[in-house]
Amino acid sequence: MSNKLSQLKEFTTIVADTGDITAIKDYLPQDATTNPSLMLKAAQIPEYAPFLDQAVAWAKTQSNDKDQQVLDAGDKLAVIVGTEILKYVPGRISTEVDARLSFDKEATLAKARKLIALYEEAGVSRDRVLIKAASTWEGIKAAEELEKEGINCNLTLLFSFAQAQACAEAGVYLISPFVGRILDWYKKSTGQEYTAETDPGVVSVTEIYNYYKQHGYNTVVMGASFRNIGEIEQLAGCDRLTISPNLLEELKKDEGKLERKLTPASDIKAAPAAITEAEFRWAMNEDAMATEKLSEGIRNFAADQRKLEETLRSML
């Protein structure tokens, strides 16, 4: 029998949750996804030093203002790394918009268009890139406009059904519900331990997947932020799963049988009325887990973005 990673690839598209090109070469995923935290880790890998040098050199040609140079270098570095990763994956790279723009629709739009322009200047067509943005109301509305421009989006830091509903109705290409972070919150909040079957993150993604399939939404569901392979096994059959190298290795070494858990609905039902901004904000207000984890995720990504920028500033 083949290993669980090979079995999983039969009915779920595997995405590497890393900016480490060596890991991507090892596990041969369809797509790859990065975020500020992963970019910060990648920047500390010796092999990446030329990428940082290249980004800084380019930024110096764009502006004489050091603050602007730092921002430009960060954008260019993300694109350089993304372009390099695309040499080893046949599909797409997800590149994240600055988390500090999560509540600014127009700034998110501007940053997304800039990143796409940089990719296209590097010879990468927009159909190989997903722009990542936080699943705030502003992020979702920005993505709705970007999708109409042919810029596909990956809405991340998604913890609630309301976020998932709004993304589907906005025609977002893909969502990344964070399985492990949901589990983290419930374990801390309740003091309980959960099995793979009762894991609140698994339950949430299963509900979203079934809702999308029942109503014929085209938005791709990509489970993310896994804590163990049990969560991954329970979501076997999900459209996509983005998995860290250490868990990919566990799956690769496991020769056990993997059963498909999620399958598309056979009957398509009419979609309900679209969620309004007021309804979205109220649903988030009522969901302490989603509100807290969304805010925490944005803060953490922003903190890592600032750390990366400190490294770039020191090189200017």
Coordinates of N, CA and C in Angstrom, one line a residue, residues 74-266:
G74 N 10.3 44.7 0.7 CA 9.4 43.6 1.2 C 8.6 43.0 0.1
D75 N 8.0 43.9 -0.7 CA 7.1 43.4 -1.8 C 7.9 42.6 -2.8
K76 N 9.1 43.2 -3.1 CA 9.9 42.6 -4.1 C 10.5 41.2 -3.6
L77 N 10.8 41.1 -2.4 CA 11.3 39.9 -1.8 C 10.2 38.8 -1.9
A78 N 9.0 39.2 -1.6 CA 7.9 38.2 -1.6 C 7.7 37.7 -3.1
V79 N 7.9 38.6 -4.0 CA 7.7 38.2 -5.4 C 8.9 37.3 -5.9
I80 N 10.1 37.7 -5.5 CA 11.3 36.9 -5.9 C 11.2 35.5 -5.3
V81 N 10.8 35.4 -4.0 CA 10.7 34.0 -3.4 C 9.5 33.3 -4.1
G82 N 8.4 34.0 -4.4 CA 7.3 33.3 -5.0 C 7.7 32.8 -6.4
T83 N 8.4 33.6 -7.2 CA 8.8 33.3 -8.5 C 9.8 32.1 -8.5
E84 N 10.6 32.0 -7.5 CA 11.6 30.9 -7.3 C 10.8 29.6 -7.0
I85 N 9.8 29.7 -6.1 CA 9.0 28.6 -5.7 C 8.2 28.0 -6.9
L86 N 7.8 28.9 -7.8 CA 7.0 28.5 -8.9 C 7.8 27.6 -9.9
K87 N 9.1 27.6 -9.8 CA 10.0 26.7 -10.6 C 9.8 25.3 -10.2
Y88 N 9.2 25.1 -9.0 CA 9.2 23.7 -8.5 C 7.7 23.2 -8.2
V89 N 6.8 24.1 -8.4 CA 5.4 23.6 -8.3 C 4.6 23.9 -9.6
P90 N 3.8 23.0 -10.0 CA 3.1 23.2 -11.3 C 1.9 24.2 -11.2
G91 N 1.5 24.5 -10.0 CA 0.3 25.3 -9.8 C 0.6 26.7 -9.5
R92 N 0.1 27.1 -8.3 CA 0.1 28.6 -7.9 C 0.9 28.8 -6.6
I93 N 1.3 30.1 -6.5 CA 1.9 30.5 -5.2 C 0.9 31.6 -4.6
S94 N 0.7 31.5 -3.3 CA -0.1 32.5 -2.6 C 0.9 33.5 -2.0
T95 N 0.7 34.7 -2.2 CA 1.5 35.8 -1.7 C 0.6 36.8 -0.9
E96 N 1.0 37.1 0.3 CA 0.1 37.8 1.2 C 0.3 39.3 1.2
V97 N -0.8 40.0 1.2 CA -0.9 41.4 1.4 C -0.5 41.8 2.8
D98 N 0.2 42.9 3.0 CA 0.6 43.3 4.4 C -0.6 43.3 5.3
A99 N -0.5 42.6 6.4 CA -1.6 42.4 7.4 C -2.0 43.7 8.0
R100 N -1.1 44.7 8.0 CA -1.5 46.0 8.5 C -2.6 46.7 7.7
L101 N -2.8 46.2 6.5 CA -3.8 46.8 5.6 C -5.2 46.1 5.7
S102 N -5.3 45.2 6.7 CA -6.5 44.3 6.8 C -7.8 45.0 6.9
F103 N -7.8 46.3 7.4 CA -9.1 47.0 7.5 C -9.2 48.2 6.6
D104 N -8.4 48.1 5.5 CA -8.4 49.2 4.5 C -8.5 48.6 3.1
K105 N -9.7 48.6 2.6 CA -10.1 48.0 1.3 C -9.2 48.6 0.2
E106 N -9.1 49.9 0.1 CA -8.4 50.6 -1.0 C -6.9 50.3 -0.9
A107 N -6.4 50.3 0.3 CA -4.9 50.0 0.4 C -4.7 48.5 0.0
T108 N -5.6 47.6 0.4 CA -5.4 46.2 0.0 C -5.5 46.1 -1.5
L109 N -6.4 46.8 -2.1 CA -6.5 46.7 -3.6 C -5.2 47.2 -4.2
A110 N -4.6 48.3 -3.7 CA -3.4 48.9 -4.3 C -2.2 47.9 -4.1
K111 N -2.1 47.3 -2.9 CA -1.0 46.4 -2.7 C -1.1 45.2 -3.6
A112 N -2.3 44.7 -3.7 CA -2.5 43.5 -4.5 C -2.2 43.7 -6.0
R113 N -2.6 44.9 -6.5 CA -2.3 45.2 -7.9 C -0.8 45.4 -8.0
K114 N -0.1 46.0 -7.0 CA 1.3 46.1 -7.1 C 2.0 44.8 -7.2
L115 N 1.6 43.9 -6.3 CA 2.3 42.5 -6.3 C 2.1 41.8 -7.6
I116 N 0.9 41.9 -8.1 CA 0.6 41.3 -9.4 C 1.5 41.9 -10.5
A117 N 1.6 43.2 -10.5 CA 2.4 43.9 -11.5 C 3.9 43.4 -11.4
L118 N 4.4 43.3 -10.2 CA 5.8 42.8 -10.0 C 5.9 41.4 -10.5
Y119 N 4.9 40.5 -10.2 CA 5.0 39.2 -10.8 C 5.0 39.2 -12.3
E120 N 4.2 40.0 -12.9 CA 4.1 40.1 -14.3 C 5.4 40.6 -14.9
E121 N 6.0 41.6 -14.3 CA 7.3 42.1 -14.7 C 8.4 41.0 -14.6
A122 N 8.2 40.1 -13.7 CA 9.1 38.9 -13.6 C 8.8 37.8 -14.5
G123 N 7.8 38.0 -15.3 CA 7.4 36.9 -16.3 C 6.5 35.9 -15.8
V124 N 5.9 36.2 -14.6 CA 4.9 35.2 -14.1 C 3.5 35.8 -14.3
S125 N 2.7 35.0 -15.0 CA 1.3 35.4 -15.3 C 0.4 35.4 -14.0
R126 N -0.6 36.2 -14.0 CA -1.4 36.3 -12.8 C -2.2 35.0 -12.5
D127 N -2.4 34.2 -13.5 CA -3.1 32.9 -13.3 C -2.3 31.9 -12.5
R128 N -1.0 32.3 -12.1 CA -0.2 31.4 -11.3 C 0.0 32.0 -9.9
V129 N -0.8 33.0 -9.6 CA -0.6 33.7 -8.3 C -2.0 33.8 -7.6
L130 N -2.0 33.6 -6.3 CA -3.2 34.0 -5.5 C -2.7 35.1 -4.5
I131 N -3.5 36.1 -4.5 CA -3.3 37.2 -3.5 C -4.0 36.8 -2.2
K132 N -3.2 36.8 -1.1 CA -3.7 36.4 0.2 C -4.1 37.7 0.9
A133 N -5.3 37.7 1.6 CA -5.7 38.8 2.4 C -6.5 38.2 3.6
A134 N -6.5 39.0 4.7 CA -7.3 38.5 5.8 C -8.8 38.6 5.5
S135 N -9.5 37.7 6.1 CA -11.0 37.6 5.9 C -11.7 38.6 6.8
T136 N -11.3 39.8 6.7 CA -12.1 40.9 7.3 C -13.1 41.3 6.3
W137 N -14.1 42.1 6.7 CA -15.1 42.5 5.7 C -14.4 43.3 4.6
E138 N -13.4 44.2 5.0 CA -12.7 45.0 4.0 C -11.9 44.1 3.1
G139 N -11.3 43.1 3.6 CA -10.5 42.2 2.8 C -11.3 41.4 1.8
I140 N -12.5 41.0 2.3 CA -13.4 40.2 1.4 C -13.9 41.1 0.3
K141 N -14.3 42.3 0.6 CA -14.8 43.3 -0.4 C -13.7 43.6 -1.4
A142 N -12.5 43.8 -0.9 CA -11.3 44.0 -1.9 C -11.2 42.8 -2.8
A143 N -11.2 41.6 -2.3 CA -11.1 40.4 -3.1 C -12.2 40.3 -4.1
E144 N -13.4 40.8 -3.8 CA -14.5 40.7 -4.7 C -14.2 41.6 -6.0
E145 N -13.6 42.7 -5.8 CA -13.2 43.6 -6.9 C -12.0 43.0 -7.6
L146 N -11.0 42.4 -6.9 CA -9.9 41.9 -7.6 C -10.2 40.7 -8.5
E147 N -11.2 39.9 -8.0 CA -11.6 38.7 -8.8 C -12.2 39.2 -10.1
K148 N -12.9 40.3 -10.1 CA -13.5 40.8 -11.3 C -12.4 41.3 -12.3
E149 N -11.2 41.6 -11.8 CA -10.1 42.1 -12.6 C -9.2 40.9 -13.0
G150 N -9.6 39.7 -12.7 CA -8.8 38.6 -13.1 C -7.7 38.3 -12.1
I151 N -7.7 38.9 -10.9 CA -6.7 38.6 -9.9 C -7.4 37.7 -8.9
N152 N -7.0 36.4 -8.9 CA -7.6 35.5 -7.9 C -7.0 35.6 -6.5
C153 N -7.9 35.3 -5.5 CA -7.5 35.6 -4.2 C -7.7 34.4 -3.3
N154 N -6.9 34.4 -2.2 CA -6.9 33.4 -1.1 C -7.2 34.2 0.1
L155 N -8.4 34.0 0.7 CA -8.8 34.7 1.9 C -8.4 33.8 3.1
T156 N -7.5 34.4 3.9 CA -6.9 33.7 5.0 C -7.4 34.2 6.3
L157 N -6.9 33.6 7.4 CA -7.3 33.9 8.8 C -8.8 33.8 8.8
L158 N -9.3 32.6 8.3 CA -10.8 32.4 8.3 C -11.1 31.4 9.4
F159 N -12.0 31.9 10.3 CA -12.4 31.1 11.5 C -13.8 30.9 11.7
S160 N -14.7 31.6 10.9 CA -16.1 31.5 11.2 C -16.9 31.2 9.9
F161 N -18.1 30.7 10.1 CA -19.0 30.4 9.0 C -19.4 31.7 8.3
A162 N -19.6 32.8 9.0 CA -19.9 34.1 8.4 C -18.8 34.5 7.4
Q163 N -17.6 34.4 7.8 CA -16.5 34.7 6.9 C -16.6 33.8 5.7
A164 N -16.8 32.6 5.8 CA -16.9 31.6 4.7 C -18.0 32.0 3.8
Q165 N -19.2 32.3 4.4 CA -20.3 32.7 3.6 C -20.1 33.9 2.8
A166 N -19.5 34.9 3.4 CA -19.2 36.2 2.7 C -18.2 36.0 1.6
C167 N -17.2 35.2 1.8 CA -16.2 34.9 0.8 C -16.9 34.2 -0.5
A168 N -17.7 33.2 -0.2 CA -18.4 32.5 -1.3 C -19.2 33.5 -2.1
E169 N -20.0 34.3 -1.4 CA -20.9 35.3 -2.1 C -20.1 36.3 -2.9
A170 N -18.9 36.6 -2.4 CA -18.0 37.6 -3.1 C -17.3 37.0 -4.3
G171 N -17.5 35.7 -4.5 CA -16.8 35.0 -5.6 C -15.3 34.8 -5.5
V172 N -14.9 34.8 -4.2 CA -13.5 34.6 -3.9 C -13.0 33.2 -4.5
Y173 N -11.8 33.2 -5.0 CA -11.3 31.9 -5.6 C -11.1 30.8 -4.6
L174 N -10.5 31.2 -3.4 CA -10.1 30.2 -2.4 C -10.1 30.8 -1.0
I175 N -10.5 29.9 -0.1 CA -10.4 30.3 1.4 C -9.5 29.4 2.1
S176 N -8.9 29.9 3.2 CA -8.0 29.1 4.0 C -8.5 29.1 5.5
P177 N -9.5 28.2 5.8 CA -9.9 28.1 7.2 C -8.8 27.5 8.0
F178 N -8.6 28.1 9.2 CA -7.4 27.7 10.0 C -7.8 26.7 11.1
V179 N -7.6 25.4 10.8 CA -8.1 24.3 11.6 C -7.4 24.3 13.0
G180 N -6.1 24.3 13.0 CA -5.4 24.2 14.2 C -5.6 25.3 15.2
R181 N -5.7 26.5 14.7 CA -5.9 27.7 15.5 C -7.3 27.7 16.2
I182 N -8.3 27.1 15.5 CA -9.6 27.0 16.1 C -9.5 26.0 17.3
L183 N -8.8 24.9 17.0 CA -8.6 23.9 18.1 C -7.8 24.5 19.3
D184 N -6.8 25.3 19.0 CA -6.0 25.9 20.1 C -7.0 26.7 21.0
W185 N -7.9 27.5 20.4 CA -8.7 28.4 21.2 C -9.7 27.6 22.0
Y186 N -10.3 26.5 21.5 CA -11.2 25.7 22.3 C -10.5 24.9 23.4
K187 N -9.4 24.4 23.1 CA -8.6 23.7 24.2 C -8.3 24.7 25.4
K188 N -7.9 25.9 25.0 CA -7.6 26.9 26.1 C -8.8 27.4 26.8
S189 N -9.9 27.5 26.0 CA -11.2 28.1 26.6 C -11.9 27.1 27.4
T190 N -11.9 25.8 27.0 CA -12.7 24.8 27.7 C -11.9 23.9 28.6
G191 N -10.6 23.8 28.3 CA -9.8 22.9 29.1 C -10.0 21.4 28.7
Q192 N -10.7 21.2 27.6 CA -11.0 19.9 27.2 C -10.0 19.4 26.1
E193 N -9.9 18.1 26.0 CA -9.1 17.5 24.9 C -10.1 17.0 23.8
Y194 N -9.7 17.0 22.6 CA -10.6 16.6 21.5 C -9.9 15.5 20.7
T195 N -10.8 14.6 20.2 CA -10.3 13.6 19.2 C -10.3 14.3 17.8
A196 N -9.7 13.6 16.9 CA -9.7 14.1 15.5 C -11.1 14.3 15.0
E197 N -12.0 13.4 15.4 CA -13.4 13.5 14.9 C -14.2 14.7 15.6
T198 N -13.9 15.0 16.8 CA -14.6 16.1 17.5 C -13.8 17.4 17.5
D199 N -12.6 17.4 16.9 CA -11.8 18.7 16.8 C -12.7 19.8 16.2
P200 N -12.8 20.9 16.9 CA -13.7 22.0 16.5 C -13.2 22.6 15.1
G201 N -11.9 22.6 14.9 CA -11.5 23.1 13.6 C -11.9 22.2 12.4
V202 N -11.8 20.9 12.7 CA -12.3 19.9 11.7 C -13.8 20.0 11.4
V203 N -14.5 20.2 12.5 CA -16.0 20.3 12.4 C -16.3 21.6 11.6
S204 N -15.6 22.7 11.9 CA -15.9 23.9 11.2 C -15.6 23.8 9.7
V205 N -14.5 23.2 9.3 CA -14.1 23.1 7.9 C -15.1 22.2 7.2
T206 N -15.5 21.1 7.9 CA -16.4 20.1 7.3 C -17.8 20.8 7.0
E207 N -18.2 21.7 7.9 CA -19.5 22.4 7.7 C -19.4 23.4 6.5
I208 N -18.3 24.1 6.4 CA -18.1 25.0 5.3 C -18.0 24.3 4.0
Y209 N -17.3 23.2 4.0 CA -17.1 22.4 2.7 C -18.5 21.9 2.3
N210 N -19.3 21.3 3.2 CA -20.6 20.8 2.8 C -21.5 21.9 2.4
Y211 N -21.5 23.0 3.0 CA -22.3 24.2 2.6 C -22.0 24.7 1.2
Y212 N -20.7 24.8 0.9 CA -20.3 25.2 -0.4 C -20.8 24.2 -1.5
K213 N -20.6 22.9 -1.2 CA -21.0 21.9 -2.2 C -22.5 21.9 -2.4
Q214 N -23.2 22.0 -1.3 CA -24.7 21.9 -1.3 C -25.3 23.1 -2.1
H215 N -24.6 24.2 -2.1 CA -25.1 25.4 -2.8 C -24.4 25.8 -4.1
G216 N -23.5 24.9 -4.5 CA -22.9 25.1 -5.8 C -21.9 26.2 -5.9
Y217 N -21.3 26.6 -4.8 CA -20.3 27.7 -4.8 C -19.0 27.1 -5.4
N218 N -18.3 27.9 -6.2 CA -17.1 27.5 -6.8 C -15.9 27.8 -6.0
T219 N -16.0 28.5 -4.9 CA -14.9 28.9 -4.0 C -14.2 27.6 -3.5
V220 N -12.9 27.5 -3.6 CA -12.1 26.4 -3.2 C -11.9 26.4 -1.7
V221 N -12.1 25.3 -1.0 CA -11.9 25.2 0.4 C -10.5 24.6 0.7
M222 N -9.6 25.3 1.3 CA -8.3 24.8 1.6 C -8.0 24.9 3.1
G223 N -8.2 23.7 3.7 CA -7.9 23.6 5.2 C -6.4 24.0 5.4
A224 N -6.2 24.7 6.5 CA -4.8 25.2 6.8 C -4.6 25.1 8.3
S225 N -3.3 25.4 8.7 CA -2.9 25.5 10.1 C -3.2 24.2 10.9
F226 N -2.6 23.1 10.5 CA -2.8 21.8 11.1 C -1.9 21.6 12.3
R227 N -2.4 20.9 13.3 CA -1.6 20.6 14.5 C -1.1 19.2 14.5
N228 N -1.8 18.3 13.8 CA -1.5 16.9 13.7 C -2.1 16.2 12.5
I229 N -1.6 15.0 12.1 CA -2.1 14.4 10.9 C -3.5 13.9 11.1
G230 N -4.0 13.7 12.3 CA -5.4 13.3 12.6 C -6.4 14.3 12.0
E231 N -6.1 15.6 12.1 CA -6.9 16.6 11.5 C -6.9 16.5 10.0
I232 N -5.8 16.3 9.5 CA -5.7 16.1 8.0 C -6.4 14.9 7.5
E233 N -6.3 13.8 8.2 CA -7.0 12.6 7.8 C -8.5 12.8 7.8
Q234 N -9.0 13.5 8.8 CA -10.5 13.8 8.9 C -11.0 14.7 7.8
L235 N -10.1 15.4 7.1 CA -10.5 16.3 6.1 C -10.0 15.8 4.7
A236 N -9.7 14.5 4.6 CA -9.3 13.9 3.4 C -10.5 14.0 2.4
G237 N -10.2 14.6 1.2 CA -11.3 14.8 0.3 C -11.6 16.3 0.2
C238 N -11.2 17.1 1.1 CA -11.3 18.6 1.0 C -10.7 19.0 -0.3
D239 N -11.1 20.1 -0.9 CA -10.6 20.6 -2.2 C -9.1 20.6 -2.1
R240 N -8.5 21.3 -1.1 CA -7.1 21.4 -1.0 C -6.8 21.5 0.5
L241 N -5.6 21.1 0.8 CA -5.1 21.2 2.2 C -3.6 21.7 2.1
T242 N -3.4 22.8 2.9 CA -2.0 23.3 2.9 C -1.3 22.8 4.2
I243 N -0.2 22.1 4.0 CA 0.4 21.3 5.1 C 1.9 21.7 5.3
S244 N 2.3 21.8 6.5 CA 3.7 22.1 6.8 C 4.6 20.9 6.5
P245 N 5.9 21.2 6.3 CA 6.8 20.1 5.9 C 6.9 19.0 6.9
N246 N 6.8 19.3 8.2 CA 6.9 18.2 9.2 C 5.7 17.3 9.2
L247 N 4.5 17.8 8.9 CA 3.4 17.0 8.8 C 3.3 16.2 7.5
L248 N 3.8 16.9 6.4 CA 4.0 16.1 5.1 C 4.9 14.9 5.3
E249 N 5.9 15.1 6.1 CA 6.9 14.0 6.3 C 6.2 12.9 7.1
E250 N 5.4 13.2 8.1 CA 4.6 12.2 8.9 C 3.7 11.4 8.0
L251 N 3.0 12.1 7.1 CA 2.1 11.4 6.2 C 2.9 10.5 5.2
K252 N 4.0 11.0 4.8 CA 4.9 10.2 3.9 C 5.4 8.9 4.5
K253 N 5.6 9.0 5.8 CA 6.2 7.8 6.5 C 5.1 6.8 6.9
D254 N 3.8 7.3 6.9 CA 2.7 6.4 7.4 C 2.2 5.6 6.3
E255 N 2.3 4.3 6.4 CA 1.8 3.3 5.4 C 0.4 2.8 5.6
G256 N -0.3 3.4 6.6 CA -1.7 3.0 6.8 C -2.7 3.3 5.8
K257 N -3.9 2.8 5.9 CA -5.0 3.1 4.9 C -5.6 4.5 5.3
L258 N -5.8 5.3 4.2 CA -6.4 6.6 4.4 C -7.8 6.6 3.7
E259 N -8.8 6.9 4.5 CA -10.2 6.9 3.9 C -10.6 8.3 3.6
R260 N -11.3 8.5 2.5 CA -11.8 9.8 2.1 C -13.0 10.1 3.0
K261 N -13.0 11.3 3.6 CA -14.0 11.7 4.5 C -15.0 12.7 3.9
L262 N -14.6 13.6 3.0 CA -15.4 14.6 2.5 C -15.7 14.3 1.0
T263 N -16.9 14.4 0.6 CA -17.3 14.2 -0.8 C -18.3 15.3 -1.2
P264 N -18.3 15.7 -2.5 CA -19.2 16.8 -2.9 C -20.7 16.3 -2.8
A265 N -21.6 17.2 -2.6 CA -23.0 16.9 -2.6 C -23.5 16.5 -4.0
S266 N -24.5 15.7 -4.1 CA -25.0 15.3 -5.4 C -26.1 16.2 -5.8

